[in-house]
C-alpha cells in the first residue's frame, strides 16, 4: 500500500512537480555560479545586500535574511564567509548595538555584476518557455511566496 492521493500518478502532485522544476532550475544556477566561485546562497545574500544598498537602505544582517527568506543563523554564517572573501564589510549599527550593518565592497559588487547576467539569462531561457503563461505564473509565485 502506498498511502498517497497520487499513488497512481505522482506527476499529479503539485509539490512533486514543484521540487522537480526547482531542482532543474537550481542545477543550472549552481553550474553557472561555479564559474565565478560562488554558491547559490552566497550569491543570494550578496545580491540582496547590494540591492538594498542600491536602494539607499543601510541593510543589516536581519534585513538581508528577511528579504532573502533565509534564516538569520544561516545568513550570519554566509555573511561571515563573504566578509573573509572581502566581498562585504560588517559594522555595528550606530543606533542598535545588537545589529550589524552590511556594506558591499568593490570586489563584492563585481561578483554581483558578474553573476546577475548569468542568472538572468538562465531565468529568461527557463521561464521564457512559459511564454504567455508568464504573467499568471508570476502572480502565482507572488501568492505562494507570501503564504
Short mmCIF file of N, CA and C in Angstrom, two decimals:
data_model
loop_
_atom_site.label_atom_id
_atom_site.label_comp_id
_atom_site.label_asym_id
_atom_site.label_seq_id
_atom_site.Cartn_x
_atom_site.Cartn_y
_atom_site.Cartn_z
N UNK A 1 0.84 -1.18 0.00
CA UNK A 1 0.00 0.00 0.00
C UNK A 1 0.89 1.25 0.00
N UNK A 2 0.52 2.21 -0.78
CA UNK A 2 1.22 3.50 -0.89
C UNK A 2 0.21 4.56 -0.53
N UNK A 3 0.30 5.12 0.67
CA UNK A 3 -0.72 5.99 1.24
C UNK A 3 -0.62 7.42 0.70
N UNK A 4 -0.97 7.60 -0.56
CA UNK A 4 -0.93 8.92 -1.19
C UNK A 4 -2.11 9.08 -2.12
N UNK A 5 -2.65 10.28 -2.16
CA UNK A 5 -3.72 10.54 -3.11
C UNK A 5 -3.20 10.52 -4.55
N UNK A 6 -1.86 10.52 -4.69
CA UNK A 6 -1.24 10.50 -6.02
C UNK A 6 -0.58 9.15 -6.30
N UNK A 7 -1.08 8.09 -5.64
CA UNK A 7 -0.46 6.78 -5.77
C UNK A 7 -0.47 6.25 -7.20
N UNK A 8 -1.40 6.69 -8.01
CA UNK A 8 -1.47 6.20 -9.39
C UNK A 8 -0.74 7.10 -10.39
N UNK A 9 -0.41 8.33 -9.96
CA UNK A 9 0.32 9.23 -10.86
C UNK A 9 0.99 10.34 -10.05
N UNK A 10 2.26 10.14 -9.73
CA UNK A 10 2.99 11.12 -8.92
C UNK A 10 3.10 12.47 -9.63
N UNK A 11 2.96 12.49 -10.95
CA UNK A 11 3.06 13.74 -11.70
C UNK A 11 1.80 14.59 -11.60
N UNK A 12 0.86 14.16 -10.80
CA UNK A 12 -0.31 14.98 -10.48
C UNK A 12 -0.10 15.73 -9.16
N UNK A 13 0.99 15.44 -8.46
CA UNK A 13 1.29 16.09 -7.19
C UNK A 13 1.96 17.45 -7.43
N UNK A 14 1.34 18.55 -7.00
CA UNK A 14 1.96 19.86 -7.22
C UNK A 14 3.30 20.00 -6.49
N UNK A 15 3.40 19.43 -5.30
CA UNK A 15 4.66 19.51 -4.57
C UNK A 15 5.78 18.77 -5.27
N UNK A 16 5.47 17.58 -5.80
CA UNK A 16 6.47 16.80 -6.53
C UNK A 16 6.91 17.53 -7.80
N UNK A 17 5.96 18.06 -8.54
CA UNK A 17 6.31 18.80 -9.76
C UNK A 17 7.10 20.05 -9.44
N UNK A 18 6.71 20.73 -8.36
CA UNK A 18 7.43 21.95 -7.97
C UNK A 18 8.88 21.64 -7.65
N UNK A 19 9.14 20.61 -6.86
CA UNK A 19 10.52 20.30 -6.49
C UNK A 19 11.32 19.84 -7.69
N UNK A 20 10.72 19.12 -8.61
CA UNK A 20 11.43 18.73 -9.84
C UNK A 20 11.80 19.96 -10.67
N UNK A 21 10.85 20.89 -10.82
CA UNK A 21 11.12 22.12 -11.58
C UNK A 21 12.19 22.94 -10.88
N UNK A 22 12.08 23.09 -9.57
CA UNK A 22 13.07 23.85 -8.80
C UNK A 22 14.45 23.22 -8.94
N UNK A 23 14.54 21.91 -8.77
CA UNK A 23 15.84 21.24 -8.86
C UNK A 23 16.47 21.39 -10.23
N UNK A 24 15.67 21.35 -11.28
CA UNK A 24 16.17 21.54 -12.65
C UNK A 24 16.75 22.95 -12.79
N UNK A 25 15.98 23.95 -12.38
CA UNK A 25 16.44 25.34 -12.43
C UNK A 25 17.68 25.54 -11.56
N UNK A 26 17.64 25.01 -10.33
CA UNK A 26 18.72 25.21 -9.37
C UNK A 26 20.03 24.58 -9.84
N UNK A 27 19.97 23.44 -10.49
CA UNK A 27 21.16 22.80 -11.04
C UNK A 27 21.83 23.70 -12.06
N UNK A 28 21.03 24.32 -12.91
CA UNK A 28 21.59 25.26 -13.90
C UNK A 28 22.23 26.47 -13.22
N UNK A 29 21.58 26.98 -12.19
CA UNK A 29 22.10 28.13 -11.43
C UNK A 29 23.44 27.77 -10.79
N UNK A 30 23.50 26.63 -10.13
CA UNK A 30 24.73 26.21 -9.45
C UNK A 30 25.90 26.09 -10.44
N UNK A 31 25.64 25.52 -11.59
CA UNK A 31 26.71 25.36 -12.59
C UNK A 31 27.27 26.71 -13.02
N UNK A 32 26.40 27.66 -13.26
CA UNK A 32 26.86 28.99 -13.69
C UNK A 32 27.60 29.73 -12.59
N UNK A 33 27.11 29.63 -11.36
CA UNK A 33 27.74 30.34 -10.26
C UNK A 33 29.12 29.77 -9.91
N UNK A 34 29.32 28.48 -10.20
CA UNK A 34 30.66 27.90 -10.00
C UNK A 34 31.71 28.63 -10.83
N UNK A 35 31.29 29.16 -11.97
CA UNK A 35 32.22 29.88 -12.85
C UNK A 35 32.79 31.13 -12.18
N UNK A 36 32.04 31.69 -11.23
CA UNK A 36 32.52 32.88 -10.53
C UNK A 36 32.82 32.58 -9.05
N UNK A 37 32.91 31.29 -8.74
CA UNK A 37 33.32 30.84 -7.42
C UNK A 37 32.39 31.28 -6.28
N UNK A 38 31.09 31.17 -6.53
CA UNK A 38 30.08 31.46 -5.51
C UNK A 38 29.08 30.32 -5.45
N UNK A 39 28.56 30.06 -4.25
CA UNK A 39 27.43 29.15 -4.12
C UNK A 39 26.15 29.97 -4.35
N UNK A 40 25.05 29.28 -4.55
CA UNK A 40 23.79 29.99 -4.75
C UNK A 40 23.40 30.80 -3.51
N UNK A 41 23.47 30.23 -2.29
CA UNK A 41 23.14 31.06 -1.12
C UNK A 41 24.06 32.27 -0.96
N UNK A 42 25.35 32.11 -1.26
CA UNK A 42 26.28 33.25 -1.19
C UNK A 42 25.86 34.33 -2.18
N UNK A 43 25.50 33.91 -3.40
CA UNK A 43 25.08 34.86 -4.42
C UNK A 43 23.80 35.59 -3.99
N UNK A 44 22.86 34.85 -3.43
CA UNK A 44 21.59 35.46 -3.00
C UNK A 44 21.84 36.51 -1.92
N UNK A 45 22.61 36.15 -0.89
CA UNK A 45 22.89 37.08 0.20
C UNK A 45 23.63 38.31 -0.31
N UNK A 46 24.64 38.09 -1.12
CA UNK A 46 25.43 39.20 -1.66
C UNK A 46 24.57 40.10 -2.54
N UNK A 47 23.74 39.52 -3.36
CA UNK A 47 22.89 40.29 -4.28
C UNK A 47 21.80 41.05 -3.53
N UNK A 48 21.19 40.42 -2.54
CA UNK A 48 20.17 41.11 -1.74
C UNK A 48 20.79 42.30 -1.02
N UNK A 49 21.96 42.10 -0.42
CA UNK A 49 22.62 43.21 0.28
C UNK A 49 22.96 44.34 -0.70
N UNK A 50 23.44 43.98 -1.87
CA UNK A 50 23.77 45.00 -2.89
C UNK A 50 22.51 45.72 -3.35
N UNK A 51 21.43 44.99 -3.54
CA UNK A 51 20.16 45.59 -3.97
C UNK A 51 19.64 46.58 -2.92
N UNK A 52 19.63 46.14 -1.67
CA UNK A 52 19.14 47.02 -0.60
C UNK A 52 20.03 48.25 -0.46
N UNK A 53 21.33 48.06 -0.59
CA UNK A 53 22.25 49.21 -0.54
C UNK A 53 22.01 50.14 -1.72
N UNK A 54 21.78 49.56 -2.90
CA UNK A 54 21.49 50.35 -4.11
C UNK A 54 20.22 51.18 -3.95
N UNK A 55 19.25 50.64 -3.21
CA UNK A 55 18.00 51.36 -2.95
C UNK A 55 18.17 52.48 -1.94
N UNK A 56 19.36 52.60 -1.37
CA UNK A 56 19.60 53.66 -0.40
C UNK A 56 19.36 53.25 1.04
N UNK A 57 19.09 51.98 1.25
CA UNK A 57 18.90 51.50 2.62
C UNK A 57 20.28 51.15 3.19
N UNK A 58 20.36 51.07 4.47
CA UNK A 58 21.57 50.59 5.14
C UNK A 58 21.25 49.19 5.66
N UNK A 59 21.46 48.17 4.83
CA UNK A 59 20.99 46.83 5.22
C UNK A 59 21.73 46.26 6.43
N UNK A 60 20.95 45.63 7.29
CA UNK A 60 21.50 44.88 8.41
C UNK A 60 21.43 43.40 8.05
N UNK A 61 22.12 42.57 8.84
CA UNK A 61 22.05 41.12 8.60
C UNK A 61 20.61 40.64 8.65
N UNK A 62 19.85 41.12 9.62
CA UNK A 62 18.45 40.70 9.78
C UNK A 62 17.62 41.12 8.58
N UNK A 63 17.84 42.33 8.09
CA UNK A 63 17.12 42.84 6.93
C UNK A 63 17.40 41.96 5.70
N UNK A 64 18.67 41.60 5.51
CA UNK A 64 19.06 40.75 4.38
C UNK A 64 18.42 39.37 4.53
N UNK A 65 18.47 38.81 5.74
CA UNK A 65 17.87 37.49 5.99
C UNK A 65 16.37 37.51 5.68
N UNK A 66 15.67 38.52 6.17
CA UNK A 66 14.23 38.62 5.95
C UNK A 66 13.91 38.79 4.47
N UNK A 67 14.64 39.65 3.78
CA UNK A 67 14.38 39.92 2.36
C UNK A 67 14.62 38.66 1.52
N UNK A 68 15.66 37.90 1.88
CA UNK A 68 16.00 36.70 1.13
C UNK A 68 15.21 35.47 1.58
N UNK A 69 14.47 35.59 2.69
CA UNK A 69 13.76 34.46 3.30
C UNK A 69 14.71 33.32 3.65
N UNK A 70 15.84 33.69 4.22
CA UNK A 70 16.83 32.72 4.70
C UNK A 70 16.96 32.97 6.21
N UNK A 71 17.03 31.89 6.98
CA UNK A 71 17.07 32.08 8.43
C UNK A 71 18.30 32.89 8.84
N UNK A 72 18.16 33.57 9.96
CA UNK A 72 19.17 34.52 10.44
C UNK A 72 20.52 33.85 10.69
N UNK A 73 20.51 32.65 11.26
CA UNK A 73 21.76 31.95 11.57
C UNK A 73 22.51 31.58 10.28
N UNK A 74 21.82 31.06 9.30
CA UNK A 74 22.45 30.71 8.02
C UNK A 74 22.98 31.97 7.35
N UNK A 75 22.17 33.03 7.37
CA UNK A 75 22.60 34.31 6.79
C UNK A 75 23.87 34.80 7.46
N UNK A 76 23.92 34.71 8.77
CA UNK A 76 25.09 35.15 9.51
C UNK A 76 26.34 34.37 9.11
N UNK A 77 26.21 33.06 8.96
CA UNK A 77 27.34 32.22 8.55
C UNK A 77 27.82 32.59 7.15
N UNK A 78 26.89 32.81 6.25
CA UNK A 78 27.25 33.17 4.87
C UNK A 78 27.91 34.54 4.85
N UNK A 79 27.38 35.47 5.63
CA UNK A 79 27.94 36.82 5.68
C UNK A 79 29.37 36.79 6.23
N UNK A 80 29.61 35.96 7.24
CA UNK A 80 30.98 35.84 7.76
C UNK A 80 31.94 35.36 6.67
N UNK A 81 31.50 34.38 5.89
CA UNK A 81 32.33 33.86 4.81
C UNK A 81 32.57 34.92 3.73
N UNK A 82 31.51 35.67 3.39
CA UNK A 82 31.65 36.73 2.38
C UNK A 82 32.58 37.84 2.89
N UNK A 83 32.57 38.06 4.19
CA UNK A 83 33.47 39.05 4.76
C UNK A 83 34.92 38.56 4.67
N UNK A 84 35.15 37.28 4.93
CA UNK A 84 36.50 36.72 4.80
C UNK A 84 37.02 36.83 3.36
N UNK A 85 36.10 36.69 2.40
CA UNK A 85 36.48 36.82 0.99
C UNK A 85 36.64 38.28 0.57
N UNK A 86 36.36 39.19 1.49
CA UNK A 86 36.47 40.63 1.25
C UNK A 86 35.46 41.14 0.20
N UNK A 87 34.26 40.54 0.23
CA UNK A 87 33.17 40.98 -0.64
C UNK A 87 32.26 41.96 0.09
N UNK A 88 32.23 41.83 1.41
CA UNK A 88 31.41 42.73 2.23
C UNK A 88 32.19 43.13 3.47
N UNK A 89 31.66 44.13 4.14
CA UNK A 89 32.20 44.55 5.42
C UNK A 89 31.03 44.72 6.37
N UNK A 90 31.20 44.26 7.60
CA UNK A 90 30.16 44.43 8.62
C UNK A 90 30.62 45.50 9.60
N UNK A 91 29.65 46.30 10.03
CA UNK A 91 29.91 47.31 11.06
C UNK A 91 28.75 47.30 12.02
N UNK A 92 29.04 47.65 13.27
CA UNK A 92 27.96 47.76 14.24
C UNK A 92 27.01 48.89 13.84
N UNK A 93 25.75 48.66 14.04
CA UNK A 93 24.72 49.67 13.75
C UNK A 93 24.87 50.81 14.76
N UNK A 94 24.85 52.06 14.31
CA UNK A 94 25.06 53.17 15.24
C UNK A 94 23.98 53.32 16.31
N UNK A 95 22.73 52.93 16.01
CA UNK A 95 21.64 53.06 16.99
C UNK A 95 21.32 51.76 17.73
N UNK A 96 21.67 50.62 17.14
CA UNK A 96 21.33 49.32 17.73
C UNK A 96 22.59 48.46 17.77
N UNK A 97 23.21 48.37 18.93
CA UNK A 97 24.49 47.67 19.04
C UNK A 97 24.36 46.16 18.84
N UNK A 98 23.12 45.64 18.84
CA UNK A 98 22.92 44.21 18.56
C UNK A 98 22.93 43.94 17.06
N UNK A 99 22.68 44.96 16.26
CA UNK A 99 22.57 44.79 14.80
C UNK A 99 23.89 45.10 14.12
N UNK A 100 24.11 44.40 13.00
CA UNK A 100 25.29 44.65 12.18
C UNK A 100 24.86 45.09 10.80
N UNK A 101 25.42 46.20 10.36
CA UNK A 101 25.13 46.72 9.03
C UNK A 101 26.08 46.04 8.03
N UNK A 102 25.60 45.87 6.82
CA UNK A 102 26.35 45.21 5.77
C UNK A 102 26.68 46.24 4.69
N UNK A 103 27.95 46.29 4.31
CA UNK A 103 28.39 47.18 3.24
C UNK A 103 29.05 46.34 2.15
N UNK A 104 28.59 46.51 0.92
CA UNK A 104 29.17 45.80 -0.21
C UNK A 104 30.48 46.48 -0.60
N UNK A 105 31.53 45.69 -0.68
CA UNK A 105 32.82 46.22 -1.12
C UNK A 105 32.94 46.08 -2.63
N UNK A 106 33.92 46.72 -3.20
CA UNK A 106 34.09 46.72 -4.66
C UNK A 106 34.15 45.30 -5.23
N UNK A 107 34.90 44.41 -4.57
CA UNK A 107 35.02 43.03 -5.05
C UNK A 107 33.67 42.31 -5.00
N UNK A 108 32.87 42.62 -3.97
CA UNK A 108 31.55 42.02 -3.86
C UNK A 108 30.60 42.51 -4.93
N UNK A 109 30.64 43.79 -5.21
CA UNK A 109 29.80 44.35 -6.26
C UNK A 109 30.19 43.78 -7.62
N UNK A 110 31.48 43.56 -7.80
CA UNK A 110 31.96 42.95 -9.06
C UNK A 110 31.38 41.55 -9.21
N UNK A 111 31.37 40.77 -8.12
CA UNK A 111 30.79 39.41 -8.17
C UNK A 111 29.29 39.46 -8.49
N UNK A 112 28.58 40.39 -7.85
CA UNK A 112 27.15 40.54 -8.13
C UNK A 112 26.94 40.85 -9.61
N UNK A 113 27.71 41.79 -10.13
CA UNK A 113 27.54 42.20 -11.52
C UNK A 113 28.03 41.16 -12.52
N UNK A 114 28.91 40.24 -12.09
CA UNK A 114 29.28 39.11 -12.93
C UNK A 114 28.16 38.07 -12.92
N UNK A 115 27.58 37.85 -11.75
CA UNK A 115 26.58 36.80 -11.61
C UNK A 115 25.21 37.13 -12.15
N UNK A 116 24.80 38.38 -12.01
CA UNK A 116 23.43 38.73 -12.44
C UNK A 116 23.14 38.40 -13.90
N UNK A 117 24.01 38.75 -14.86
CA UNK A 117 23.70 38.38 -16.24
C UNK A 117 23.62 36.86 -16.45
N UNK A 118 24.45 36.11 -15.73
CA UNK A 118 24.41 34.64 -15.85
C UNK A 118 23.08 34.10 -15.36
N UNK A 119 22.64 34.58 -14.20
CA UNK A 119 21.40 34.09 -13.60
C UNK A 119 20.19 34.58 -14.38
N UNK A 120 20.22 35.83 -14.79
CA UNK A 120 19.08 36.37 -15.55
C UNK A 120 18.94 35.68 -16.90
N UNK A 121 20.04 35.24 -17.50
CA UNK A 121 19.97 34.51 -18.77
C UNK A 121 19.32 33.14 -18.55
N UNK A 122 19.67 32.49 -17.45
CA UNK A 122 19.02 31.21 -17.13
C UNK A 122 17.53 31.42 -16.91
N UNK A 123 17.19 32.44 -16.11
CA UNK A 123 15.77 32.73 -15.87
C UNK A 123 15.02 33.00 -17.17
N UNK A 124 15.61 33.79 -18.05
CA UNK A 124 14.95 34.13 -19.31
C UNK A 124 14.70 32.88 -20.15
N UNK A 125 15.69 32.00 -20.22
CA UNK A 125 15.53 30.78 -21.02
C UNK A 125 14.57 29.81 -20.34
N UNK A 126 14.78 29.58 -19.06
CA UNK A 126 13.99 28.59 -18.34
C UNK A 126 12.52 29.01 -18.22
N UNK A 127 12.29 30.20 -17.70
CA UNK A 127 10.91 30.65 -17.51
C UNK A 127 10.30 31.21 -18.79
N UNK A 128 11.16 31.57 -19.74
CA UNK A 128 10.66 32.04 -21.03
C UNK A 128 9.85 30.99 -21.76
N UNK A 129 10.08 29.72 -21.41
CA UNK A 129 9.31 28.65 -22.05
C UNK A 129 7.82 28.75 -21.71
N UNK A 130 7.49 29.53 -20.69
CA UNK A 130 6.09 29.70 -20.31
C UNK A 130 5.34 30.67 -21.22
N UNK A 131 6.09 31.49 -21.95
CA UNK A 131 5.57 32.48 -22.89
C UNK A 131 4.38 33.27 -22.31
N UNK A 132 3.20 33.10 -22.89
CA UNK A 132 2.04 33.90 -22.49
C UNK A 132 1.51 33.53 -21.10
N UNK A 133 1.96 32.40 -20.56
CA UNK A 133 1.56 32.00 -19.22
C UNK A 133 2.39 32.68 -18.12
N UNK A 134 3.41 33.43 -18.54
CA UNK A 134 4.33 34.03 -17.57
C UNK A 134 3.64 34.98 -16.58
N UNK A 135 2.75 35.89 -17.00
CA UNK A 135 2.09 36.76 -16.01
C UNK A 135 1.32 35.97 -14.95
N UNK A 136 0.63 34.93 -15.35
CA UNK A 136 -0.11 34.09 -14.40
C UNK A 136 0.86 33.36 -13.47
N UNK A 137 1.96 32.87 -14.02
CA UNK A 137 2.97 32.18 -13.22
C UNK A 137 3.57 33.14 -12.19
N UNK A 138 3.90 34.36 -12.61
CA UNK A 138 4.47 35.34 -11.68
C UNK A 138 3.47 35.68 -10.58
N UNK A 139 2.21 35.82 -10.93
CA UNK A 139 1.18 36.08 -9.93
C UNK A 139 1.10 34.92 -8.94
N UNK A 140 1.16 33.71 -9.46
CA UNK A 140 1.12 32.52 -8.59
C UNK A 140 2.33 32.49 -7.66
N UNK A 141 3.51 32.80 -8.17
CA UNK A 141 4.71 32.83 -7.33
C UNK A 141 4.58 33.88 -6.23
N UNK A 142 4.04 35.04 -6.58
CA UNK A 142 3.86 36.09 -5.57
C UNK A 142 2.93 35.63 -4.45
N UNK A 143 1.83 34.97 -4.85
CA UNK A 143 0.88 34.47 -3.84
C UNK A 143 1.53 33.39 -2.98
N UNK A 144 2.26 32.48 -3.60
CA UNK A 144 2.90 31.40 -2.85
C UNK A 144 4.00 31.93 -1.93
N UNK A 145 4.73 32.95 -2.38
CA UNK A 145 5.83 33.45 -1.57
C UNK A 145 5.33 34.23 -0.35
N UNK A 146 4.07 34.64 -0.35
CA UNK A 146 3.55 35.34 0.82
C UNK A 146 2.63 34.45 1.66
N UNK A 147 2.59 33.17 1.35
CA UNK A 147 1.72 32.21 2.04
C UNK A 147 2.13 32.02 3.47
#
